[in-house]
Coordinates of C-alpha atoms in Angstrom, one line a residue:
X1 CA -7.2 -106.2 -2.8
X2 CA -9.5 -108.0 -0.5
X3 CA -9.6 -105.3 2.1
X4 CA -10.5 -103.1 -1.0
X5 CA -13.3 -105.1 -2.5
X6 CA -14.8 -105.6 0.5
X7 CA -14.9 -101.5 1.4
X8 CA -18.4 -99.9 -0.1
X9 CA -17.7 -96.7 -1.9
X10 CA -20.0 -94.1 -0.9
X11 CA -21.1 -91.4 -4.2
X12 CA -22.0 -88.2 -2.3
X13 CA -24.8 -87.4 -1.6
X14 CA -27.4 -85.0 -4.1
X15 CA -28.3 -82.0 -3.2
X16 CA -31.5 -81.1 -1.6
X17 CA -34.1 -80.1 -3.6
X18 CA -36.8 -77.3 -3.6
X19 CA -40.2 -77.8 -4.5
X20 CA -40.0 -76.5 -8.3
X21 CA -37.4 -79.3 -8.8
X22 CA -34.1 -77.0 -8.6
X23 CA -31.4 -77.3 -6.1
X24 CA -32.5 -75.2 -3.4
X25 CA -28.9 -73.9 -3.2
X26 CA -29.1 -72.7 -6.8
X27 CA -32.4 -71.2 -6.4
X28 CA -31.6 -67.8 -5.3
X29 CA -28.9 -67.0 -7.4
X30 CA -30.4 -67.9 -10.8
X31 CA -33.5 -65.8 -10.0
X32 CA -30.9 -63.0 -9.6
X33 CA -28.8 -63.8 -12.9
X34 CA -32.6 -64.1 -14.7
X35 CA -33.4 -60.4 -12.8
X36 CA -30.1 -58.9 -14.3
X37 CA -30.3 -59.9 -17.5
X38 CA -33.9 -58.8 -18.0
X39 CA -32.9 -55.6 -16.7
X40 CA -29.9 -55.4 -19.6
X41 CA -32.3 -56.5 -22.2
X42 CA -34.9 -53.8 -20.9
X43 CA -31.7 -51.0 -20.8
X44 CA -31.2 -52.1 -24.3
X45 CA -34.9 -51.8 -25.5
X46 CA -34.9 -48.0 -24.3
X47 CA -35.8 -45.4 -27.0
X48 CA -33.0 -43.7 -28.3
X49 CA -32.8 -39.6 -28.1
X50 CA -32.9 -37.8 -30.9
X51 CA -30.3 -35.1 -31.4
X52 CA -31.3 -31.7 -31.7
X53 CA -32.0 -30.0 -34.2
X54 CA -33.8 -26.9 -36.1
X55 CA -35.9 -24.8 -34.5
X56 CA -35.2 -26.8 -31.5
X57 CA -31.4 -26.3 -31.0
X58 CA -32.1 -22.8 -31.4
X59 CA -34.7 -22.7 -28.6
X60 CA -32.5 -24.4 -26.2
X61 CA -29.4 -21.8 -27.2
X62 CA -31.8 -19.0 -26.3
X63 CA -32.7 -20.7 -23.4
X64 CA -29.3 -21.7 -22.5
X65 CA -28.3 -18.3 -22.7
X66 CA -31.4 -16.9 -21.0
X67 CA -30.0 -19.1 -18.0
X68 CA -26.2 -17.5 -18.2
X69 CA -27.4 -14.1 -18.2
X70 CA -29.7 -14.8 -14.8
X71 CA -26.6 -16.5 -12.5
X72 CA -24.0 -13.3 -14.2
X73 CA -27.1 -11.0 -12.8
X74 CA -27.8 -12.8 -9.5
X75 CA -23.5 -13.3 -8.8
X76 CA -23.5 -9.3 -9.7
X77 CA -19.8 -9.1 -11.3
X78 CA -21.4 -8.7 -14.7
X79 CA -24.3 -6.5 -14.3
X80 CA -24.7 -3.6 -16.0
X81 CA -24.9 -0.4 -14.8
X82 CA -28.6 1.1 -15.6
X83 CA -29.0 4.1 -18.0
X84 CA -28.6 7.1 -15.5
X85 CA -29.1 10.8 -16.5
X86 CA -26.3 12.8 -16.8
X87 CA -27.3 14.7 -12.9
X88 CA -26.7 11.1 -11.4
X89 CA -23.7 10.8 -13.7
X90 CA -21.9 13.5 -11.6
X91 CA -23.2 12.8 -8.4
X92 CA -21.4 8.8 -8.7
X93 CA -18.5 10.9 -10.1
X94 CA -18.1 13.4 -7.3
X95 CA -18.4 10.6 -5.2
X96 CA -15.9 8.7 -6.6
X97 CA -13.5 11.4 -7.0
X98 CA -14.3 12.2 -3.2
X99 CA -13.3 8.9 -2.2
X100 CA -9.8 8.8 -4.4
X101 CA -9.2 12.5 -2.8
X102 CA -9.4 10.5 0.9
X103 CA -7.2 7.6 0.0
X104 CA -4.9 10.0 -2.2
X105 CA -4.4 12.1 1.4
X106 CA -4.0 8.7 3.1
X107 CA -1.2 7.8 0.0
X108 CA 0.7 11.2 1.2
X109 CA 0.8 10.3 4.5
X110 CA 1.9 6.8 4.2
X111 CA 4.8 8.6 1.7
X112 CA 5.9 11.0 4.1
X113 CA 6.2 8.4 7.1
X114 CA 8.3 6.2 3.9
X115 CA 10.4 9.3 3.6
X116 CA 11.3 9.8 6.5
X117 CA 11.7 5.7 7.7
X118 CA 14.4 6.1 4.1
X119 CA 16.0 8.8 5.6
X120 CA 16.1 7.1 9.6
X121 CA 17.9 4.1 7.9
X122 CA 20.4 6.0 5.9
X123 CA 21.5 7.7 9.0
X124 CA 21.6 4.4 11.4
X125 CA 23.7 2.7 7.8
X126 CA 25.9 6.1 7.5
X127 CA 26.5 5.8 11.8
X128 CA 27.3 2.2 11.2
X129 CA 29.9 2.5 9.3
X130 CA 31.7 5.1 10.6
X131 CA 32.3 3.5 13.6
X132 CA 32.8 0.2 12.0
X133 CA 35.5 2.1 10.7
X134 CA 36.8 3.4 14.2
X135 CA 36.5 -0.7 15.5
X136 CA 38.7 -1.4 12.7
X137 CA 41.4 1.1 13.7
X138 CA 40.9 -0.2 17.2
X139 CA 41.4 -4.1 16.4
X140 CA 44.4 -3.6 14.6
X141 CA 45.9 -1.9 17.2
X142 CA 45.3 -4.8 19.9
X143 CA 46.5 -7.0 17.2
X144 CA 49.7 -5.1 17.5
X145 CA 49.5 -4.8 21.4
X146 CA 49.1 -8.8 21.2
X147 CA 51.6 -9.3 19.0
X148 CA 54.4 -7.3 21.6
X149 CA 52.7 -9.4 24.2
X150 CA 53.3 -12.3 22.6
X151 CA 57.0 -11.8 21.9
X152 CA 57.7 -10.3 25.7
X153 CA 55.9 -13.5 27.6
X154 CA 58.3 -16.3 27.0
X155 CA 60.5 -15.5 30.0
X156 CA 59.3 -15.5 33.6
X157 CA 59.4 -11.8 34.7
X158 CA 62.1 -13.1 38.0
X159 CA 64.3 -14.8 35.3
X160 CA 64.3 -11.7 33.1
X161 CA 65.2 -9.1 35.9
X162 CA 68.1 -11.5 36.7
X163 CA 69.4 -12.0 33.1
X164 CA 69.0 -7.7 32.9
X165 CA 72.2 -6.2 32.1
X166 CA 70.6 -3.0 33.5
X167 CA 68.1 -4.1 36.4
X168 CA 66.9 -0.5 37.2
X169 CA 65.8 -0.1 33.4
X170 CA 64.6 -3.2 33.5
X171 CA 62.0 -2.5 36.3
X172 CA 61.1 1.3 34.9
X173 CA 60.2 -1.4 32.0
X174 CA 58.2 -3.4 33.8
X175 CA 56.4 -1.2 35.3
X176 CA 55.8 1.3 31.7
X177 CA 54.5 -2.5 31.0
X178 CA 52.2 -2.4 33.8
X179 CA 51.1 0.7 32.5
X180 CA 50.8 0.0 29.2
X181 CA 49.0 -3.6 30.6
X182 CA 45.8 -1.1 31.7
X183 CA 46.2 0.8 28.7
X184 CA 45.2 -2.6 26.7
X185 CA 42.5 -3.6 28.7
X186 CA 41.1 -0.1 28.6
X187 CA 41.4 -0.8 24.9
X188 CA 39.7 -4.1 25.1
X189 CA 36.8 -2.6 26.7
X190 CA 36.4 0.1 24.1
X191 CA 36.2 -2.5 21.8
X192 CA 33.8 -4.0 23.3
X193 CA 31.6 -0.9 23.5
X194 CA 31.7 -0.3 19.8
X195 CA 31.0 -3.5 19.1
X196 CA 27.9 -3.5 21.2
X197 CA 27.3 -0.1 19.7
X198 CA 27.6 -1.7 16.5
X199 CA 25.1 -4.1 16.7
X200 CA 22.3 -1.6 18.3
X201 CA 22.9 0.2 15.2
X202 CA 22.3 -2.9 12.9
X203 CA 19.1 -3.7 15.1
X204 CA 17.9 0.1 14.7
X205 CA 18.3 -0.3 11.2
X206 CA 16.6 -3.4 10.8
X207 CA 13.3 -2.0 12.5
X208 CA 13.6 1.2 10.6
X209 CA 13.7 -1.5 7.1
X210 CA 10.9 -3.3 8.3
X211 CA 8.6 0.0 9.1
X212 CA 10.2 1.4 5.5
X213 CA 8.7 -2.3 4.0
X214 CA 5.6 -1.9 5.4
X215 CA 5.2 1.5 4.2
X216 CA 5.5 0.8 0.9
X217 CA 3.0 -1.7 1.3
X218 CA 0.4 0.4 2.2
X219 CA 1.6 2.9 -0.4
X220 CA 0.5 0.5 -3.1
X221 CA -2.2 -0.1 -1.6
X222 CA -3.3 2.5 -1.1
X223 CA -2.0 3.7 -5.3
X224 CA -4.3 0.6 -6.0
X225 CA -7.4 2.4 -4.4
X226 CA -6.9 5.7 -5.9
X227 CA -6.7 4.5 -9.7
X228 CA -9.5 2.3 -9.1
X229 CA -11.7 5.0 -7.9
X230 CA -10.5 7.2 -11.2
X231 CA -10.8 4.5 -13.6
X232 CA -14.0 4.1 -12.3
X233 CA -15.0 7.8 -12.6
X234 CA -13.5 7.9 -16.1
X235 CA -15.8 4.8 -17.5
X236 CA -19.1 6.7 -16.0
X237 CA -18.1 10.0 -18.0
X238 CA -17.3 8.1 -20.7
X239 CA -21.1 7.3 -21.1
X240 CA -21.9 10.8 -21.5
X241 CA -21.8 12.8 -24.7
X242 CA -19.4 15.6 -25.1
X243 CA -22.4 18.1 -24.6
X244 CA -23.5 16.2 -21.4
X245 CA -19.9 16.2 -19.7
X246 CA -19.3 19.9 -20.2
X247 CA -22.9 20.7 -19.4
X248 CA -22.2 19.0 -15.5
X249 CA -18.8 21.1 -15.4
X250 CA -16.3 17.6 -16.3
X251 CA -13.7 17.9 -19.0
X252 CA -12.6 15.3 -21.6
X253 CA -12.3 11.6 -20.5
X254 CA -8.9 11.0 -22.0
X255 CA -7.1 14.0 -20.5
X256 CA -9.5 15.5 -17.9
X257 CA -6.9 18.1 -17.2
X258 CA -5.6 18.8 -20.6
X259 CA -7.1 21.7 -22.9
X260 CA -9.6 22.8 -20.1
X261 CA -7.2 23.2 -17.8
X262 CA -5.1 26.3 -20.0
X263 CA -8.4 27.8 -21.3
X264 CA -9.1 27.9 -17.1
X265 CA -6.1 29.7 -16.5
X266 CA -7.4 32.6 -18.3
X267 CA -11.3 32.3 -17.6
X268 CA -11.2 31.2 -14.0
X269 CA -10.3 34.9 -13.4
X270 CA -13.3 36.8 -14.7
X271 CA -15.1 38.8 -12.2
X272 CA -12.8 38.0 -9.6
X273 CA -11.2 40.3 -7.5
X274 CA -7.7 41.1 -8.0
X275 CA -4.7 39.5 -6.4
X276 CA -3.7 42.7 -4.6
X277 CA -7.2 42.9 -3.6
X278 CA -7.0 39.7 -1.2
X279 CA -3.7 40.0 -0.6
X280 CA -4.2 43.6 1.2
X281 CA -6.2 42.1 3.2
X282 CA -4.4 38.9 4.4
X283 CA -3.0 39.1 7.9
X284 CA 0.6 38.6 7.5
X285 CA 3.1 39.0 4.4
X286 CA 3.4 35.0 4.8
X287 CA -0.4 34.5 4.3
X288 CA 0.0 37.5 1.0
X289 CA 2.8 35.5 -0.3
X290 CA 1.0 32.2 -0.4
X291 CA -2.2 34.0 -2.0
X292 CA -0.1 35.0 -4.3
X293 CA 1.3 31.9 -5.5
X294 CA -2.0 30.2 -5.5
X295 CA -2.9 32.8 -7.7
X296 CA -0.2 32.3 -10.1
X297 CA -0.7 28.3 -10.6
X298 CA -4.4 28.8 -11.6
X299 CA -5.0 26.1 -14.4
X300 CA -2.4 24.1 -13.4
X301 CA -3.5 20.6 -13.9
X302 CA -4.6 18.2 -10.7
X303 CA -2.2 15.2 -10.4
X304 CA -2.2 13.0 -7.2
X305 CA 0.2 13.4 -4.8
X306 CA 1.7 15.8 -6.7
X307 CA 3.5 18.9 -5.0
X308 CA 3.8 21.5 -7.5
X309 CA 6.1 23.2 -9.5
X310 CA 3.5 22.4 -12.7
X311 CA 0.6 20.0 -11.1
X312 CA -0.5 19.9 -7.6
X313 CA -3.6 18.0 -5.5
X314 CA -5.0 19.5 -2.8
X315 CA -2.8 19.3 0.3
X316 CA 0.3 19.5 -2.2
X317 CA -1.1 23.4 -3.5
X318 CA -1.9 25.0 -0.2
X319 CA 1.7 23.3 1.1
X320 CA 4.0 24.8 -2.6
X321 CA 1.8 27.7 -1.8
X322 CA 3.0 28.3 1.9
X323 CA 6.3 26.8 0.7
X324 CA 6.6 29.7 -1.5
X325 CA 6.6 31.9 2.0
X326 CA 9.0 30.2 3.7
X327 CA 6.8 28.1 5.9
X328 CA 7.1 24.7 6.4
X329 CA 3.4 22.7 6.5
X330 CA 2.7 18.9 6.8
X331 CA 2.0 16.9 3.8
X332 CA -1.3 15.6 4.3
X333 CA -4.9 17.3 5.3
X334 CA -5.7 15.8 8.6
X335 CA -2.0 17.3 9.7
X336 CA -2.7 20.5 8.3
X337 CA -5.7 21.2 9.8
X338 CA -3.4 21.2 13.4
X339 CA -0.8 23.5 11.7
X340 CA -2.0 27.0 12.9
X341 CA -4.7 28.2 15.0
X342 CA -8.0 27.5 14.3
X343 CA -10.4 30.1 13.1
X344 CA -14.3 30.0 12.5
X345 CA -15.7 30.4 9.4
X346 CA -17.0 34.1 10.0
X347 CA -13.4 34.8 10.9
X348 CA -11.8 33.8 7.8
X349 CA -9.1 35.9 6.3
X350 CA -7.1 35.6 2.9
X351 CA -4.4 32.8 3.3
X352 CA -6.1 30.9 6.0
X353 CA -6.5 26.9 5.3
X354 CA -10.1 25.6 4.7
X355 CA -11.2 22.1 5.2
X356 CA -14.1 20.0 4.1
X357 CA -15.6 16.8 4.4
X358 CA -16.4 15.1 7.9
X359 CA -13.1 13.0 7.3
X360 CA -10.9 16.5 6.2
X361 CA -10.2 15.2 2.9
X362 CA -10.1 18.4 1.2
X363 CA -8.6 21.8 1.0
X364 CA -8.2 24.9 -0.4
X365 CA -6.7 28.4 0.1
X366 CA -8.9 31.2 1.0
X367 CA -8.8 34.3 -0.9
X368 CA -11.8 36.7 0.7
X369 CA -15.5 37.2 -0.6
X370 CA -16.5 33.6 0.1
X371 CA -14.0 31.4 -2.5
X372 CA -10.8 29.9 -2.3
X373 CA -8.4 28.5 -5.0
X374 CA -7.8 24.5 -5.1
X375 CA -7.0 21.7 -6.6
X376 CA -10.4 20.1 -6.9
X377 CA -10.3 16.7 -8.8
X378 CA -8.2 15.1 -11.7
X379 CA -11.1 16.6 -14.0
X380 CA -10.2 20.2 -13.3
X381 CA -7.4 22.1 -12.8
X382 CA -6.8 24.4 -9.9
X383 CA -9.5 27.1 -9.9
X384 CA -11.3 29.7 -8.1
X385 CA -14.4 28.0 -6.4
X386 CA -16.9 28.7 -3.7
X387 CA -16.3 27.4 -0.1
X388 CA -20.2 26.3 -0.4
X389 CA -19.4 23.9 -3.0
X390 CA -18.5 21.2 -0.6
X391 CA -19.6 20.4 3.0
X392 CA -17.1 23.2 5.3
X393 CA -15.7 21.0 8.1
X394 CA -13.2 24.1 9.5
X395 CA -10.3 26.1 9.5
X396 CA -7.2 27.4 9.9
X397 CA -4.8 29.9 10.1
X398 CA -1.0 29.7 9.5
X399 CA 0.6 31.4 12.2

């Protein structure tokens, strides 16, 4: 107790002061609380906006929409087409149809290399299994070789030419055995052989899949590209009046190749010559033939990729039209072009192949006196035309 009374207790110490009286360690931070909450109280005391209304809602709508109409115009997805006159009309169309024409050749194409990579597999499949059917044979008959082996090997060949009741059969036994013994591994390496055979046929056919995939692919593709271009050809004529359309030589938006296309079958011929007229005059019965069967199909409607009997495109007339003749011709332009001898334009004889376009994306069958018949576009159906019409790029003749 003494020890404790006589100890001073020391109160701490108070804390410095600043000059206005505060602690100076407080000093600081209640100038920042005081900042804060003047700043609250000054948030608080901000006007209040008005909502709008009246006359000035609307004027913000317009502008609002003013604004919307500027990005869709600058972005260019949803700009309008400007009023064109019905000449410009069928220039875009032409153009568009010339474009579908080009992919519509490259369509054929990638469907005749499909064709045939279908037909490659079946083939390599069909090959496949008829010798998977021969390796079948063959394995059950070294089963049964291995089998007789298997019974015949439990005795030591010494020990069974002593226990032979008959050791001269017994050796012409052994040695049929022998014989027999090259026989199996003759087999074996057969075997062998188909198997490997076998498998080369499985890898074949898994290259020719994988070229018959890719194909395709470019077959929808290039489907996707041809009905664009037509859908897009279609929407521009559908701007146009009736008048207007038949005035620039298109047909009906909704079936281009419909009621045009029969009254063409009958007026398409006037003032034309006859068919025995340019048919006299081809250079071969082939080339007469396939006049004539161009002849026949005038008005038939133009369908892509079509062949014929009852709708054709270009390539697929002048190839039903040789068909006709007996003569076999490629499927697309660019291959027909190579399929004869090549001719020049003040050469040209009835039945002889002409080609247009810088690319060859065209073609028609020549018939004398300048024209040809073809399958011009899906608004027309094959006709008689000029070969001035379009830009002449060459031709050929079937020989």
């Amino acid at each position: 107790m003494r020890a404790a009374a006589g100890r001073v207790s020391r109160s701490p110490r108070p804390p410095a002061r600043s000059p206005g009286g505060h602690p100076a360690g407080l000093r600081t931070d209640k100038a920042v609380v005081r900042k804060d909450v003047q700043s609250h109280v000054a948030a608080h005391r901000k006007p209040r906006q008005r909502s709008l209304g009246g006359q000035t809602a609307r004027t913000a709508f317009t502008l609002a929409l003013a604004g919307a109409a500027t990005a869709t115009a600058f972005d260019g997805t949803g700009q309008a087409e400007p009023n064109l006159t019905p000449a410009q009309v069928k220039a875009k169309v032409a153009k568009l149809y010339q474009e579908a024409e080009e992919a519509t050749e490259k369509y054929n194409g990638a469907q005749e290399k499909a064709t045939a990579a279908e037909q490659r597999l079946k083939n390599l499949r069909d090959e496949a299994a008829r010798k998977e059917e021969k390796l079948n044979s063959a394995r059950e008959a070294l089963g049964s070789m291995a089998a007789a082996q298997y019974r015949s090997s439990g005795l030591d060949p010494s020990v069974q030419l002593a226990l032979s009741d008959d050791p001269d059969q017994y050796l012409d036994g052994a040695a049929f055995a022998e014989r027999a013994g090259d026989r199996q591994s003759a087999a074996v390496t057969r075997f062998r052989g188909q198997l490997r055979e076998i498998e080369q046929l499985r890898g074949a056919a898994h290259v020719e899949l994988a070229s018959l995939r890719t194909r395709q692919a470019e077959l929808n593709a290039h489907k996707k590209t041809i009905t664009g271009k037509l859908d897009a050809a279609r929407r521009l004529l559908s701007r146009l009046t009736a008048a207007e359309r038949s005035r620039i030589g298109e047909g009906d938006v909704a079936t281009p190749t419909g009621d045009r296309a029969s009254r063409a079958s009958t007026d398409g011929r006037t003032g034309l010559p006859a068919p025995g007229s340019a048919t006299a005059d081809a250079p071969n019965s082939r080339a007469a033939a396939a006049v004539s069967y161009a002849y026949s199909k005038l008005g038939s409607p133009y369908v892509w990729g079509a062949t014929g009997p009852n709708a054709f495109d270009c390539s697929g007339l002048v190839l039903a039209s040789y068909r006709s003749a007996g003569v076999s011709l490629p499927r697309t332009t660019y291959a027909q072009i190579g399929a004869g001898q090549r001719v020049s334009r003040s050469e040209l004889l009835p039945g002889d192949l002409v080609f247009f376009y810088s690319g060859i994306t065209h073609v028609g069958l020549y018939i004398g006196n300048g024209q040809m018949i073809h399958a011009p576009n899906p608004s027309a159906p094959v006709r008689v035309a000029p070969i001035d019409e379009m830009p002449f790029a060459g031709a050929t003749r079937v020989v």
